[in-house]
Coordinates of C-alpha atoms in Angstrom, one line a residue:
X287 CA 11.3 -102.3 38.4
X288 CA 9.3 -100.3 40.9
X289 CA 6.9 -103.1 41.4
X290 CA 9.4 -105.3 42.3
X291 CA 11.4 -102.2 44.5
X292 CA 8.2 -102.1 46.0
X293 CA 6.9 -105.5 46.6
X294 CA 10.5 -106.2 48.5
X295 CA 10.4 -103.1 50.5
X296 CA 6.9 -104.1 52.1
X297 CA 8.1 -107.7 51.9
X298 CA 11.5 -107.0 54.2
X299 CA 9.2 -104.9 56.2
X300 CA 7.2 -108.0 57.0
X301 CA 9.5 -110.3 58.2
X302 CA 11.7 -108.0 60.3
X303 CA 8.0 -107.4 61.9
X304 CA 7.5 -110.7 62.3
X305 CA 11.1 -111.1 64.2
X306 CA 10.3 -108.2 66.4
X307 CA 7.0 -109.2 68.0
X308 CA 9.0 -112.1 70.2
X309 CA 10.6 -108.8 71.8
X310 CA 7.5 -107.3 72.8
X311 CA 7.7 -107.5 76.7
X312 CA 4.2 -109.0 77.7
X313 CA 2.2 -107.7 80.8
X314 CA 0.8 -109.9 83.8
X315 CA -3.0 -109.5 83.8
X316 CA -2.8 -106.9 86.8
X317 CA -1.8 -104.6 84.7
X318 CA -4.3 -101.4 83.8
X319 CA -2.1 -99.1 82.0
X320 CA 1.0 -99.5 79.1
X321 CA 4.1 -98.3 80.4
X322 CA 6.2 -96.0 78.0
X323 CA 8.4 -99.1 76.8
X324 CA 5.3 -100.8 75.8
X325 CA 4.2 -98.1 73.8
X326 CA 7.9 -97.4 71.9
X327 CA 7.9 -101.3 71.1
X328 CA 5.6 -100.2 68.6
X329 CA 7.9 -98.2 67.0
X330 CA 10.0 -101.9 66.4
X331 CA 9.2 -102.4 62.6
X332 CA 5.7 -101.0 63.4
X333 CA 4.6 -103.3 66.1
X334 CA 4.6 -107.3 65.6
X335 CA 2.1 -110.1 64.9
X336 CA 1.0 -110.1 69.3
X337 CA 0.0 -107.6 71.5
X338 CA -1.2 -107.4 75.2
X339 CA -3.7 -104.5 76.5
X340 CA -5.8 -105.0 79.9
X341 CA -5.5 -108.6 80.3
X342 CA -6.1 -109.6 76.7
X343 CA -3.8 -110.8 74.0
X344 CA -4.1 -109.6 70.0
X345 CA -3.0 -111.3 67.4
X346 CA -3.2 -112.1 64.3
X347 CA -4.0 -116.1 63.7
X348 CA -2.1 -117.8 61.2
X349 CA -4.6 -120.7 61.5
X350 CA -7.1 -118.6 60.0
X351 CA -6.0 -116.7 57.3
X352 CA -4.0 -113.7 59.3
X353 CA -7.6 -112.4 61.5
X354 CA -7.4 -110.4 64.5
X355 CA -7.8 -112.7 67.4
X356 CA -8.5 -111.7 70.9
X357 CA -8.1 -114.1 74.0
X358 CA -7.7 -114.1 78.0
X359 CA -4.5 -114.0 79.2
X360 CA -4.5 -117.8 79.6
X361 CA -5.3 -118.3 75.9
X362 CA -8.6 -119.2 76.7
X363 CA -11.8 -117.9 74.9
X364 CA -10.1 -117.3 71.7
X365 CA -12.4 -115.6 69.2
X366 CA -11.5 -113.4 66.0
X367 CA -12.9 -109.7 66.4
X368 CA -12.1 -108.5 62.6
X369 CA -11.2 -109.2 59.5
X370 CA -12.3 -113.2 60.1
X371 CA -12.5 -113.5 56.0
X372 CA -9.9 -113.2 53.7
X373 CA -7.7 -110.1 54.7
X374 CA -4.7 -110.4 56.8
X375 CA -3.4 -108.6 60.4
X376 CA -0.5 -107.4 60.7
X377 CA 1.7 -104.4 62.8
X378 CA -0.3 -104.8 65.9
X379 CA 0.0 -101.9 68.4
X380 CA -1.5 -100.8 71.3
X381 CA -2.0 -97.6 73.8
X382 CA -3.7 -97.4 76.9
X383 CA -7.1 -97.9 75.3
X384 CA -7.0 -99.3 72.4
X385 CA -5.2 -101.6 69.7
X386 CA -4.1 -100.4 66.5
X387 CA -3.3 -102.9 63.5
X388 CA -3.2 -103.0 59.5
X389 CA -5.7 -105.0 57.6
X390 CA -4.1 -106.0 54.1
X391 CA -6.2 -106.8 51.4
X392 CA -5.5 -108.6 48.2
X393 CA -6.4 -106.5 45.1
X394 CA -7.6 -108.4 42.5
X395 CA -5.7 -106.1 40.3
X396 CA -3.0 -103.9 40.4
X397 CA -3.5 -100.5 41.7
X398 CA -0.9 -97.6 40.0
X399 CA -0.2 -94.9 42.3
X400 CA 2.6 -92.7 41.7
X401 CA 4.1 -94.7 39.3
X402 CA 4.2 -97.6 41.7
X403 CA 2.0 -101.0 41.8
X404 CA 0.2 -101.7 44.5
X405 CA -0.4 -105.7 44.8
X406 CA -2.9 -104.9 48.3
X407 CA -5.0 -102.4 49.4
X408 CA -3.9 -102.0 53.8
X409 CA -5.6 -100.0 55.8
X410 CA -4.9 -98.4 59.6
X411 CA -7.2 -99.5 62.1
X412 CA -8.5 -98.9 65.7
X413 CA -10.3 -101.5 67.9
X414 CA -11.7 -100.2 71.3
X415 CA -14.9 -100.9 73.8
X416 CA -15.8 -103.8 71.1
X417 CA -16.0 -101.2 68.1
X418 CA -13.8 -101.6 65.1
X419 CA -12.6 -98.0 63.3
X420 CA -11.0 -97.5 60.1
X421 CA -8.4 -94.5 61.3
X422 CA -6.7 -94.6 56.9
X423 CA -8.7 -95.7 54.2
X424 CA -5.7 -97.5 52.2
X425 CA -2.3 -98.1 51.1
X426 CA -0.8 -97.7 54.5
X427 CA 3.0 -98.7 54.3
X428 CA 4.0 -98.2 57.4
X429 CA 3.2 -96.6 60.5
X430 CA 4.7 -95.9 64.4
X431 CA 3.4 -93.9 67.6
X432 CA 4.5 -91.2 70.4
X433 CA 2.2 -90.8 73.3
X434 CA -0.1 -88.2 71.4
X435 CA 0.4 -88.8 67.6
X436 CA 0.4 -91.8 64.9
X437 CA 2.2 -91.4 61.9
X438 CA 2.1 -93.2 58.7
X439 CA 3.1 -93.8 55.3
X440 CA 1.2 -94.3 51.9
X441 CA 2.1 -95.6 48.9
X442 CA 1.3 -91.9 47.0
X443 CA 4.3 -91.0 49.2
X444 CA 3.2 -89.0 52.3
X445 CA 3.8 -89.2 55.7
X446 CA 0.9 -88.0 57.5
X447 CA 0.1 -87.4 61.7
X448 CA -3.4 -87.7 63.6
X449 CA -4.6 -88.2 67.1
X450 CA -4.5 -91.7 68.3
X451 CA -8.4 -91.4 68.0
X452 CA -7.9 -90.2 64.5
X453 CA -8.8 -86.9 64.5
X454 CA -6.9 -83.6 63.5
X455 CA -4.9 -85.7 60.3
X456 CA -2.7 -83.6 58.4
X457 CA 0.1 -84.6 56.1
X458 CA 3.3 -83.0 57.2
X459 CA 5.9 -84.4 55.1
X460 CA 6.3 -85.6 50.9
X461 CA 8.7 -89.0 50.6
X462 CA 10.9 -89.7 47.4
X463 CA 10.0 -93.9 47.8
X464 CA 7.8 -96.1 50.1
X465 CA 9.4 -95.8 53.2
X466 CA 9.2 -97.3 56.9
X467 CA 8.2 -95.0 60.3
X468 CA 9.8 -95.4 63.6
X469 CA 9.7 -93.2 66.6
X470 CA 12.5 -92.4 69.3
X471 CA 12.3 -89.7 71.6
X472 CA 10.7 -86.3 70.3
X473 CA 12.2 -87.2 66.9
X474 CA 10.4 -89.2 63.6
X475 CA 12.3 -91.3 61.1
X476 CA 11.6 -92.4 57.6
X477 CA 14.3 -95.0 56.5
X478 CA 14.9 -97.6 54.4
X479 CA 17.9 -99.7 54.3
X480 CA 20.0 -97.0 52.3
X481 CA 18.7 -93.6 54.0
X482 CA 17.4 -92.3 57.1
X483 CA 15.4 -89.2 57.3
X484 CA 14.7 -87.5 60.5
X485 CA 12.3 -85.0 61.4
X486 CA 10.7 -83.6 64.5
X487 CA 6.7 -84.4 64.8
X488 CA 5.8 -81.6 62.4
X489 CA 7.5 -82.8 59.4
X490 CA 10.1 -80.3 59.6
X491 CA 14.1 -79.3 61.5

């Protein structure tokens, strides 16, 4: 039962993500920096399957097998920049200076963490100045950004925070379920389509 809890929790999760990237308001190439809107349309779902930082799009190409693409603004010069085997792109962000994304694997068995099954192994990445970094090493559920912090969920049922470089990572609050992230104001919410749990960036109030 919590396979199947599971599998349609991340599943839902998916295709509301998928709707929410058409509402990602794109940039004209002369623009340097991303304004605040920019940034909280990552909290939508955990960002979408298209993203747009200093002139280049990201996104994750259907055509081949879910990889992180990068192109010019025009669409030209197309080329994938990770994940150009069999993993899948999804939740792409960005910041100022760099674009964040989950990479989901296929396992090819099930992993058991508290008591749930994991069908994928997803990790929280970074891409900046050409370099790929892996900010989470797994089971990422979910994950949404203010103008200092990310936050994320696992599947062992954590919320952590960290830098948007990845440094200082501590986990500052303990979930019940697999639950998604979003962001408004100075305020974090865990929800899922029965609860909502707010909390300030600390974990805590």
């Amino acid at each position: 039962m919590k396979t199947k809890i599971l599998c349609l929790i991340i599943s839902l999760i998916t295709l509301i993500t998928f709707a929410s990237c058409t509402a990602n308001k794109p940039m004209t190439q002369s623009d340097s920096d991303v304004p605040d809107e920019f940034v909280s349309s990552c909290n939508k779902n955990s960002g979408g399957y298209i993203n747009f930082l200093k002139g280049k799009y990201y996104y994750s190409n259907t055509a081949d097998k879910g990889s992180l693409y990068m192109s010019d603004a025009d669409g030209k010069n197309a080329a994938c920049i990770d994940s150009c085997t069999d993993e899948t792109i999804l939740h792409i962000c960005v910041d100022e200076t760099a674009v964040y994304y989950i990479k989901r694997t296929l396992l090819d068995a099930l992993l058991e963490i508290a008591g749930y099954s994991i069908p994928f192994d997803s990790e929280l990445r970074r891409f900046s100045d050409g370099k790929v970094t892996v900010l989470s090493e797994g089971n990422v559920v979910s994950y949404a950004m203010s103008k200092d912090y990310i936050f994320y969920s696992t599947a062992d049922l954590k919320v952590y925070r960290m830098r948007h470089d990845g440094t200082d990572k501590t986990s500052i609050f303990d979930l019940h379920i697999p639950m998604t992230l979003t962001v408004s104001g100075d305020r974090l919410y865990a929800y899922t389509e029965e609860s909502i749990i707010s909390m300030d960036f600390d974990g805590k109030n």
